[in-house]
Coordinates of C-alpha atoms in Angstrom, one line a residue:
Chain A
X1 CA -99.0 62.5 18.3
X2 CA -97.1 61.6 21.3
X3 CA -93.8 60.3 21.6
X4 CA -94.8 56.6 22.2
X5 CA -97.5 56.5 19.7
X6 CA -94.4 57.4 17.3
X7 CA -92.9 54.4 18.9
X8 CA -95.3 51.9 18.2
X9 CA -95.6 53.1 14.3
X10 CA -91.8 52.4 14.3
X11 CA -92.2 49.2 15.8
X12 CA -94.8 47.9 13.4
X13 CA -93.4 49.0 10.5
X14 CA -90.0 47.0 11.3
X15 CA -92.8 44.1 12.3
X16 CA -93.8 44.4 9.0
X17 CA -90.6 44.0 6.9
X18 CA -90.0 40.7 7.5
X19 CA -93.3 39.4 5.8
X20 CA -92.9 41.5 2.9
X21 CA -89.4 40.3 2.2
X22 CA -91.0 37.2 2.6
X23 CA -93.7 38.0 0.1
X24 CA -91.7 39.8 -2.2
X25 CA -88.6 37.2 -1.8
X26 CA -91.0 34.3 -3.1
X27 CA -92.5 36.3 -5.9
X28 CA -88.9 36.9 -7.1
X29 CA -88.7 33.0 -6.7
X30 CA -91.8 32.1 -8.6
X31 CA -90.5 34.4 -11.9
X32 CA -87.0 32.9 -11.7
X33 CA -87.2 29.3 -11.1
X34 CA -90.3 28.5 -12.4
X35 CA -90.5 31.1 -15.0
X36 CA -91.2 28.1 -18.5
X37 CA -94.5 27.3 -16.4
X38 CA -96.4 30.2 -15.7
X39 CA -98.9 31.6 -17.9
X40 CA -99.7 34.8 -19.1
X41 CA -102.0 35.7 -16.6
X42 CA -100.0 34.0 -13.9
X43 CA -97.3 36.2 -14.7
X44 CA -99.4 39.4 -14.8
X45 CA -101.0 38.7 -11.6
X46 CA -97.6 38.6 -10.0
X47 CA -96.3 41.5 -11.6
X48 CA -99.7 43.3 -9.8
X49 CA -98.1 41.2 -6.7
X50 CA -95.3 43.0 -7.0
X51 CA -96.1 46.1 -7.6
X52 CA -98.4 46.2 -4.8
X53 CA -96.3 44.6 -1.9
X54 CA -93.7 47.5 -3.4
X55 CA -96.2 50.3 -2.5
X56 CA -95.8 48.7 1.1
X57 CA -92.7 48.7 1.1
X58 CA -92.7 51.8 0.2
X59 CA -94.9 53.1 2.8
X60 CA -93.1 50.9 5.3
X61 CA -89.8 53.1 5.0
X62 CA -92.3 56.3 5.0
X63 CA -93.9 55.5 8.2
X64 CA -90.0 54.4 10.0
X65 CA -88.7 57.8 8.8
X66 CA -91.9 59.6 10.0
X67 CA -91.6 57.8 13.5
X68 CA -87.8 59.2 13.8
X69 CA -88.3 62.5 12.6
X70 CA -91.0 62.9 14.7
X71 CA -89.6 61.4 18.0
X72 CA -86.1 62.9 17.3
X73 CA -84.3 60.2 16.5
X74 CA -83.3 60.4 13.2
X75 CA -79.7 59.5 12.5
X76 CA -77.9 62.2 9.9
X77 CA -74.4 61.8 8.7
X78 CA -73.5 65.1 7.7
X79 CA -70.7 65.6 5.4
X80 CA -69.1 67.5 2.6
X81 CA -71.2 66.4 -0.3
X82 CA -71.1 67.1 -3.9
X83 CA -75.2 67.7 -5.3
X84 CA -74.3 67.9 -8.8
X85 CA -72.9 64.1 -8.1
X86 CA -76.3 63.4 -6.5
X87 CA -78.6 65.3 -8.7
X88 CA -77.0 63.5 -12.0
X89 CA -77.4 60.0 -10.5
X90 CA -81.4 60.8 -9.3
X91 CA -82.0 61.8 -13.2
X92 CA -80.1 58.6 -14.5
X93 CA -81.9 56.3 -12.2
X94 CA -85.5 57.9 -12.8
X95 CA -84.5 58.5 -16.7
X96 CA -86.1 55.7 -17.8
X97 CA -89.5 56.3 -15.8
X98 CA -89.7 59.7 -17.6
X99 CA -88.6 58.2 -20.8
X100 CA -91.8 55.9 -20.4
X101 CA -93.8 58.8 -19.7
X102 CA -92.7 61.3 -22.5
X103 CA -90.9 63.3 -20.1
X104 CA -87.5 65.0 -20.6
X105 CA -85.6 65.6 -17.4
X106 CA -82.8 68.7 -18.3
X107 CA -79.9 69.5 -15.4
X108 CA -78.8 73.3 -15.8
X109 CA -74.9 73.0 -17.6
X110 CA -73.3 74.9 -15.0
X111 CA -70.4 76.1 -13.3
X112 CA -69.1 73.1 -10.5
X113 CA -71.5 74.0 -7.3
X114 CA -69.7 74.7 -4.1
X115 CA -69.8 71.8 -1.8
X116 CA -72.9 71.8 0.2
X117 CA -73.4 69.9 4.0
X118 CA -75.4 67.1 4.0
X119 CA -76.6 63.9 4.4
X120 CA -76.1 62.0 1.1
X121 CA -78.2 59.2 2.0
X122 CA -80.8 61.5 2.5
X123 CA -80.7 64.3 0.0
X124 CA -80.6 61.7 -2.6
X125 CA -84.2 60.5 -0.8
X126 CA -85.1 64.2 -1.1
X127 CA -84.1 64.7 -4.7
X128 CA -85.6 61.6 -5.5
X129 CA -88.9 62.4 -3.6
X130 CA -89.3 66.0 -5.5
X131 CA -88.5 64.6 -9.1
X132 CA -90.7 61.6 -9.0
X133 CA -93.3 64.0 -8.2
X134 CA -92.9 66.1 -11.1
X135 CA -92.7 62.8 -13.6
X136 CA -95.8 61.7 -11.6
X137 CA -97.8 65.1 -11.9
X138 CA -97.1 65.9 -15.3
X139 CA -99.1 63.3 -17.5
X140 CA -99.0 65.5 -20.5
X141 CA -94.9 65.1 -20.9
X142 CA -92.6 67.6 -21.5
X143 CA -89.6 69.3 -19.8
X144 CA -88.5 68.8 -16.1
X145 CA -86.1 71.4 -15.9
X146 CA -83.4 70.8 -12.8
X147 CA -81.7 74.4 -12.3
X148 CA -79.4 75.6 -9.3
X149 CA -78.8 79.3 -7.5
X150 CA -76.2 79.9 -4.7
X151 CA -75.2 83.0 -2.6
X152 CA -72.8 83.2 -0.1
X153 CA -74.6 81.4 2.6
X154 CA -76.7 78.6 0.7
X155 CA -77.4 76.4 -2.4
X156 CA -80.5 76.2 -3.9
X157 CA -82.0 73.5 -6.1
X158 CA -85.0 74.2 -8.4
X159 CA -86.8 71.2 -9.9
X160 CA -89.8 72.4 -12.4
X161 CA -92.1 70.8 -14.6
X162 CA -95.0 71.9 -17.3
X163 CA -97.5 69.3 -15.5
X164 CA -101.0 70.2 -13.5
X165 CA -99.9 72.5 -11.6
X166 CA -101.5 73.4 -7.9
X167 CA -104.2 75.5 -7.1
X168 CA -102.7 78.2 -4.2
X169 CA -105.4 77.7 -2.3
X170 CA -103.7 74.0 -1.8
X171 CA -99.8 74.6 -1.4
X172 CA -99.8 74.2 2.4
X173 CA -101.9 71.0 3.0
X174 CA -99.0 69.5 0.6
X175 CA -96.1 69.9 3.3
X176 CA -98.3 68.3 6.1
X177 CA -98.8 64.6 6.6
X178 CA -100.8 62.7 4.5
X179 CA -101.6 65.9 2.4
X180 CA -101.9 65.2 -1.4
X181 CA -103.0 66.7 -4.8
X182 CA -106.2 65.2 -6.1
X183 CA -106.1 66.1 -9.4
X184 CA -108.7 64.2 -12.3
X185 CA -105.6 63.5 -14.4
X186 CA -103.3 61.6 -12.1
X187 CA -106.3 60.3 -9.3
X188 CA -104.7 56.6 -10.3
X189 CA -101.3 57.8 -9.1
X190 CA -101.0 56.1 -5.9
X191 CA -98.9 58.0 -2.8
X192 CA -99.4 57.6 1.2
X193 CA -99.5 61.9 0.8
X194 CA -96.4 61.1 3.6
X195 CA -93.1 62.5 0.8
X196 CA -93.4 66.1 0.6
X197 CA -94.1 65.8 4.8
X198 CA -90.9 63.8 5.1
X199 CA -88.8 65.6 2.6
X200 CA -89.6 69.2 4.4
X201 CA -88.2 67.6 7.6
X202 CA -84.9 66.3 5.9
X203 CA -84.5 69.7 4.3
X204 CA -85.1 71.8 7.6
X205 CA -83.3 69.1 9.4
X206 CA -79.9 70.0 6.9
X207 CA -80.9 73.6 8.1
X208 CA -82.1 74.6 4.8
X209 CA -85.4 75.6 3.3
X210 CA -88.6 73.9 1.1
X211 CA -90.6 76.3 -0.9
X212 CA -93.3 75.7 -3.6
X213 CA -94.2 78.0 -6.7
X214 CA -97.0 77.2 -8.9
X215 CA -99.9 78.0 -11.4
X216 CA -102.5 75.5 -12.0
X217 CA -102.3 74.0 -15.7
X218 CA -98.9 75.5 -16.2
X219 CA -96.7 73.7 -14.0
X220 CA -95.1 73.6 -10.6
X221 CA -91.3 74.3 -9.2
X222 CA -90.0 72.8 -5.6
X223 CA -87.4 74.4 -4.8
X224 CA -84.9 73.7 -1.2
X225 CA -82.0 75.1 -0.1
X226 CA -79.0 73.5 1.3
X227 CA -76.3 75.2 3.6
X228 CA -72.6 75.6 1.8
X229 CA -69.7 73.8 3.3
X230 CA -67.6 76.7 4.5
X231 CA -63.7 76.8 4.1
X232 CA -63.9 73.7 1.8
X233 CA -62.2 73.3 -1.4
X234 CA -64.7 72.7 -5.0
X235 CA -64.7 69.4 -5.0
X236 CA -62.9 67.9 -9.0
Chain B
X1 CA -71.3 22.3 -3.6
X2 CA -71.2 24.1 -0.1
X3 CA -72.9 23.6 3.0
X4 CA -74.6 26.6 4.3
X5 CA -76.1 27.3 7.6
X6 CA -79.1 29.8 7.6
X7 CA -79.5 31.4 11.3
X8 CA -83.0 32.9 11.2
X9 CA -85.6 33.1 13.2
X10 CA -88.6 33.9 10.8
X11 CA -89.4 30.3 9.7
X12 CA -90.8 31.3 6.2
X13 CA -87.8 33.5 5.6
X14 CA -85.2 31.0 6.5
X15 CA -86.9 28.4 4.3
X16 CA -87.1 30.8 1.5
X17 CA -82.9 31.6 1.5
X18 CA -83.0 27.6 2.0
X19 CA -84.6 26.9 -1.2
X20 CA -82.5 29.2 -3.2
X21 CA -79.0 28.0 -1.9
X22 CA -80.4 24.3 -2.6
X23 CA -82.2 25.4 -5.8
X24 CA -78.3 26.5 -6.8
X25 CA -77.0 23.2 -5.8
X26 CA -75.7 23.6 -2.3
X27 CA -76.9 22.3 0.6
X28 CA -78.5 24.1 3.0
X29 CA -79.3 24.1 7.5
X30 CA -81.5 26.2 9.2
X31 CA -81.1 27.2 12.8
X32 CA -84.5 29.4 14.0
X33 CA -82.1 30.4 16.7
X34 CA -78.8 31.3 18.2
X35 CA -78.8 28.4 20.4
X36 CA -80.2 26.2 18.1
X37 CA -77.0 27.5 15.8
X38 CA -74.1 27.0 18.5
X39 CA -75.8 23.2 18.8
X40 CA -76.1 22.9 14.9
X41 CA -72.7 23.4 14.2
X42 CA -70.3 20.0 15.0
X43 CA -73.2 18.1 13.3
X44 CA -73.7 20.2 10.0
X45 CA -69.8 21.8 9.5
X46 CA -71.0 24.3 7.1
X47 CA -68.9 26.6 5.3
X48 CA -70.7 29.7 5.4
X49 CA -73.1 31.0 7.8
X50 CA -76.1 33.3 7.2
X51 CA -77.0 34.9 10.3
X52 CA -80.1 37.5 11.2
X53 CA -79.2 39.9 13.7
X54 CA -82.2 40.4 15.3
X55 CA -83.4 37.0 17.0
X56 CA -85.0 36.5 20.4
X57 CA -82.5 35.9 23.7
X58 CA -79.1 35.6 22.0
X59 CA -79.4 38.1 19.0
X60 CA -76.6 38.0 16.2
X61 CA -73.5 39.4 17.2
X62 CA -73.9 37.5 20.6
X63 CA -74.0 34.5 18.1
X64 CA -71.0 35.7 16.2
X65 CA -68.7 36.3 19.2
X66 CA -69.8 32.8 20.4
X67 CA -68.5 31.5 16.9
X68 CA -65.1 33.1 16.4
X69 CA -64.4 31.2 19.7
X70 CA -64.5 28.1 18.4
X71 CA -61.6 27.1 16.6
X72 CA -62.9 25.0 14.0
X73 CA -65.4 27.4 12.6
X74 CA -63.2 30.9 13.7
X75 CA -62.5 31.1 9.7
X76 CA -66.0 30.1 8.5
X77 CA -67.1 33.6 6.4
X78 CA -70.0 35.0 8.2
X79 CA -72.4 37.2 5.8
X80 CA -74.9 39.0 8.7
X81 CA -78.7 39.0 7.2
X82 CA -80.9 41.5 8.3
X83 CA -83.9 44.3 8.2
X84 CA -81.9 47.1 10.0
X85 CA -80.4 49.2 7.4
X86 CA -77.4 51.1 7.4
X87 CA -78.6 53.7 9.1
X88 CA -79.9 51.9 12.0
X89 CA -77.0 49.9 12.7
X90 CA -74.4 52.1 11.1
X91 CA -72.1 49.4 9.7
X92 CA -70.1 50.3 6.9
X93 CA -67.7 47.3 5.3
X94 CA -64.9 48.4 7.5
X95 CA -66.9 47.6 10.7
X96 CA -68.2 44.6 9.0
X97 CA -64.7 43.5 8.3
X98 CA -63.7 44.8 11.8
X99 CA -66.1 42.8 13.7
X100 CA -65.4 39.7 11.4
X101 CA -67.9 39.3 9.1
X102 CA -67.1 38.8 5.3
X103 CA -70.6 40.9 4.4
X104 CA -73.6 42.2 5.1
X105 CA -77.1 42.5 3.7
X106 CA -80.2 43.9 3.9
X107 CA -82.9 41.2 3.5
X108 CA -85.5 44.0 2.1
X109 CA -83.2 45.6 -0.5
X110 CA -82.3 42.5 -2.2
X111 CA -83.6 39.3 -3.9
X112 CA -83.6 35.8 -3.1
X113 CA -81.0 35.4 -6.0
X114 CA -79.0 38.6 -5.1
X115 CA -78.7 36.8 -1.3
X116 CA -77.3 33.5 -2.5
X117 CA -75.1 35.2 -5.4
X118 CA -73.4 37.7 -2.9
X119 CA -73.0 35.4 -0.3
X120 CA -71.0 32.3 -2.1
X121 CA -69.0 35.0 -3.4
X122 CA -67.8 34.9 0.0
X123 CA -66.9 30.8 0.1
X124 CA -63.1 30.0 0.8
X125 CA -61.7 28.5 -2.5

């Protein structure tokens, strides 16, 4: 796409934010002050509302950071930042959507990580991105196991569930836009097929690295790397 | 009971934050533009003012500059209102506070009720 087609997705999408507040704003509204009146199926057709102007929100904010990634204009503030710090707060604010979905998501006990450059803004969309994929792909429940590595250079996060798993012959078409995993067990999952696109830009824009492992049935591990903040103190 | 000015151009939005302050027991203006806020402002006194940034012809720091001129209303807390997050416009608090405004909010991140119950938190006692 060309530079001002990038333009005009940017300027629609910030077109369309004001409705959907709107839309969403009144919803919010409807539940709070005139909550004794609805009925049952009132309320459940706003909560479909809801749900669904969310999805555009959503997508909204997918398609703004896909039109300033792609016409090199998106904004980083790169500083020292602590992942365990971000990591743990992902997990707690996605805890209860596993919970609900018989998922257990386990962070490796480890030694304090060195302090890694970054965005935090951002890797926390990444990490976010990554394990609300593996809750999402794994409709069996079980383990979501959250590791780290590090050499001298770089840190490495490993995020790895027991879920569906991707067939090899499909690992690539995941990275690129609006590539996703059509699999019989999660085809009600809804997802633009934009995160895993957005989230290899963010990680190659921090100068790190995206990579994929997986078997089909057995599970599948992302796994990024994040450059180390050099002659910087652990952080306590 | 306080008297809040809305400055927003998007009709349905403005009438929506209008609702809720009124809803809460306050009493609430709408401006649909910057001009129509600098003319708004002897007649309605209010005591906190909602302002987008983004407007047609006089956007919303133009507005606020033109505001902290005035004597009368240099003190009244100013919560800026918009769609641009963070990262757009870069504004931590310190800027907010350095450019004189008590807050600032992105409409999309929060509720009708999360609006009004930030922004009176910003009401002189």
């Amino acid at each position: 796409m060309s530079m001002s087609e990038y333009d005009l997705i940017s300027i629609v999408s910030h077109e369309l934010r004001s409705p959907l507040t709107a839309i969403r704003g009144y919803l919010s509204m409807l539940e709070t002050m005139d909550a004794d009146n609805l009925t049952q199926k009132q309320r459940l057709f706003i909560s479909r509302i809801d749900q669904s102007s969310q999805r555009m929100a959503d997508l909204i904010e997918k398609l703004l950071d896909l039109g300033s990634i792609e016409s090199g204009n998106l904004n980083l503030s790169i500083a020292p930042t602590a992942l365990e710090n971000i990591v743990q707060a992902v997990a707690l604010e996605l805890g209860d959507k596993a919970k609900k979905a018989d998922l257990d998501i386990i962070i490796a006990d480890k030694k304090r990580l060195p302090v890694v450059l970054a965005d935090p803004g951002r890797l926390q969309q990444i990490v976010t991105n990554l394990l609300d994929n593996a809750i999402k792909y794994s409709p069996q429940g079980g383990p979501i196991n959250i590791t780290f590595k590090q050499n001298a250079e770089e840190v490495v996060v490993m995020i790895a569930d027991e879920g569906v798993g991707i067939p090899a012959d499909q690992f690539n078409k995941l990275f690129t836009k609006f590539g996703r995993l059509y699999h019989p067990s999660t085809i009600d999952r809804p997802g633009s097929g934009l995160g895993l696109y957005i989230v290899k830009r963010l990680v190659e824009c921090h100068g790190g690295r995206i990579w994929l492992t997986s078997k089909e049935g057995k599970g599948s591990k992302f796994s990024f790397s994040l450059p180390i903040a050099k002659q910087l103190p652990l952080l306590d | 009971m306080a008297k809040i000015l809305i400055v927003e151009d998007d009709k349905i939005l403005a009438e929506m934050y209008q609702e809720k302050f009124n809803h809460e027991g306050h009493q609430a203006d709408v401006a649909l533009s910057g001009e129509q806020a600098l003319s708004e402002l002897d007649k309605f006194k209010p005591e906190l003012i909602l302002l987008d940034i983004l407007m047609p012809k006089l956007n919303g720091f133009h507005i606020l500059k033109e505001i902290k001129k005035i004597p009368e209303y240099s003190n009244v807390p100013i919560v800026l209102l918009t769609n641009l997050d963070q990262s757009e416009v870069d504004m931590s608090e310190d800027m907010a506070r350095a450019i004189g405004v008590a807050d600032y909010l992105v409409k999309g991140q929060h509720t009708p009720d999360e609006v009004v119950a930030r922004a009176i938190r910003h009401l002189k006692k």
